[in-house]
Tab-separated table of C-alpha atoms in Angstrom:
chain	number	residue	atom	x	y	z
V	13	UNK	CA	136.392	60.194	120.775
V	14	UNK	CA	139.599	61.824	120.379
V	15	UNK	CA	141.439	63.156	123.546
V	16	UNK	CA	143.217	65.808	122.155
V	17	UNK	CA	141.283	69.089	121.152
V	18	UNK	CA	141.907	71.480	119.026
V	19	UNK	CA	141.858	75.449	119.146
V	20	UNK	CA	139.038	76.353	117.566
V	21	UNK	CA	140.871	80.047	116.497
V	22	UNK	CA	143.380	78.741	114.314
V	23	UNK	CA	142.547	78.328	110.645
V	24	UNK	CA	146.213	78.752	108.985
V	25	UNK	CA	147.115	77.923	106.189
V	26	UNK	CA	149.263	76.943	103.564
V	27	UNK	CA	150.404	81.398	100.990
V	28	UNK	CA	151.145	78.831	98.322
V	29	UNK	CA	147.828	77.541	98.675
V	30	UNK	CA	148.437	74.078	98.311
V	31	UNK	CA	145.733	73.427	101.508
V	32	UNK	CA	147.987	72.081	104.009
V	33	UNK	CA	146.978	73.226	107.288
V	34	UNK	CA	148.227	73.776	111.197
V	35	UNK	CA	147.007	71.844	113.663
V	36	UNK	CA	147.888	72.911	118.031
V	37	UNK	CA	146.124	70.346	120.187
V	38	UNK	CA	145.910	69.670	123.777
V	39	UNK	CA	145.634	66.213	124.997
V	40	UNK	CA	142.761	66.870	127.513
V	41	UNK	CA	143.995	63.681	129.726
V	42	UNK	CA	147.793	64.765	130.346
V	43	UNK	CA	147.991	67.975	128.911
V	44	UNK	CA	150.655	67.389	125.940
V	45	UNK	CA	150.832	69.762	123.261
V	46	UNK	CA	150.840	68.477	119.952
V	47	UNK	CA	151.651	70.729	116.639
V	48	UNK	CA	150.157	68.929	113.272
V	49	UNK	CA	150.974	69.708	109.692
V	50	UNK	CA	148.809	68.535	108.131
V	51	UNK	CA	148.286	67.219	104.119
V	52	UNK	CA	152.117	67.326	104.168
V	53	UNK	CA	155.689	67.521	105.430
V	54	UNK	CA	156.166	71.277	105.657
V	55	UNK	CA	154.662	74.937	105.340
V	56	UNK	CA	155.209	78.322	104.382
V	57	UNK	CA	153.371	80.672	106.476
V	58	UNK	CA	152.876	84.612	106.180
V	59	UNK	CA	154.167	86.777	109.557
V	60	UNK	CA	150.293	86.979	110.123
V	61	UNK	CA	150.066	83.046	109.863
V	62	UNK	CA	152.915	82.234	112.112
V	63	UNK	CA	152.243	84.672	114.776
V	64	UNK	CA	148.579	83.016	114.349
V	65	UNK	CA	150.341	79.399	115.480
V	66	UNK	CA	152.585	81.060	117.562
V	67	UNK	CA	149.454	82.462	119.814
V	68	UNK	CA	147.599	79.404	119.590
V	69	UNK	CA	150.667	77.527	120.926
V	70	UNK	CA	150.596	79.430	123.463
V	71	UNK	CA	147.002	78.949	124.405
V	72	UNK	CA	147.466	74.971	124.519
V	73	UNK	CA	150.614	75.585	127.111
V	74	UNK	CA	148.306	77.136	129.258
V	75	UNK	CA	145.847	74.637	129.166
V	76	UNK	CA	148.567	72.158	129.269
V	77	UNK	CA	149.466	73.827	132.512
V	78	UNK	CA	146.081	74.121	134.180
V	79	UNK	CA	145.030	70.068	133.657
V	80	UNK	CA	149.029	69.314	135.191
V	81	UNK	CA	149.081	71.429	137.760
V	82	UNK	CA	149.148	70.268	141.247
V	83	UNK	CA	146.324	71.210	142.976
V	84	UNK	CA	147.604	74.102	146.682
V	85	UNK	CA	147.610	72.019	149.564
V	86	UNK	CA	144.975	72.843	152.296
V	87	UNK	CA	145.315	73.231	155.935
């Protein structure tokens, strides 16, 4: 089982039709965010796809913060 949880709302592929995909995932153990470009070293995105990737990165950052947040001290 992987420690990474991929963003289920992200479904972005290269505009050239090559099948290249983007994956944004959060390490559920330490909060690290992984951005992967699958099947190649680069990807060409439409403006809408780039916005989807940005939104996925924001969601991953929020999830990372919740994983790594220190609990508030109790009195």
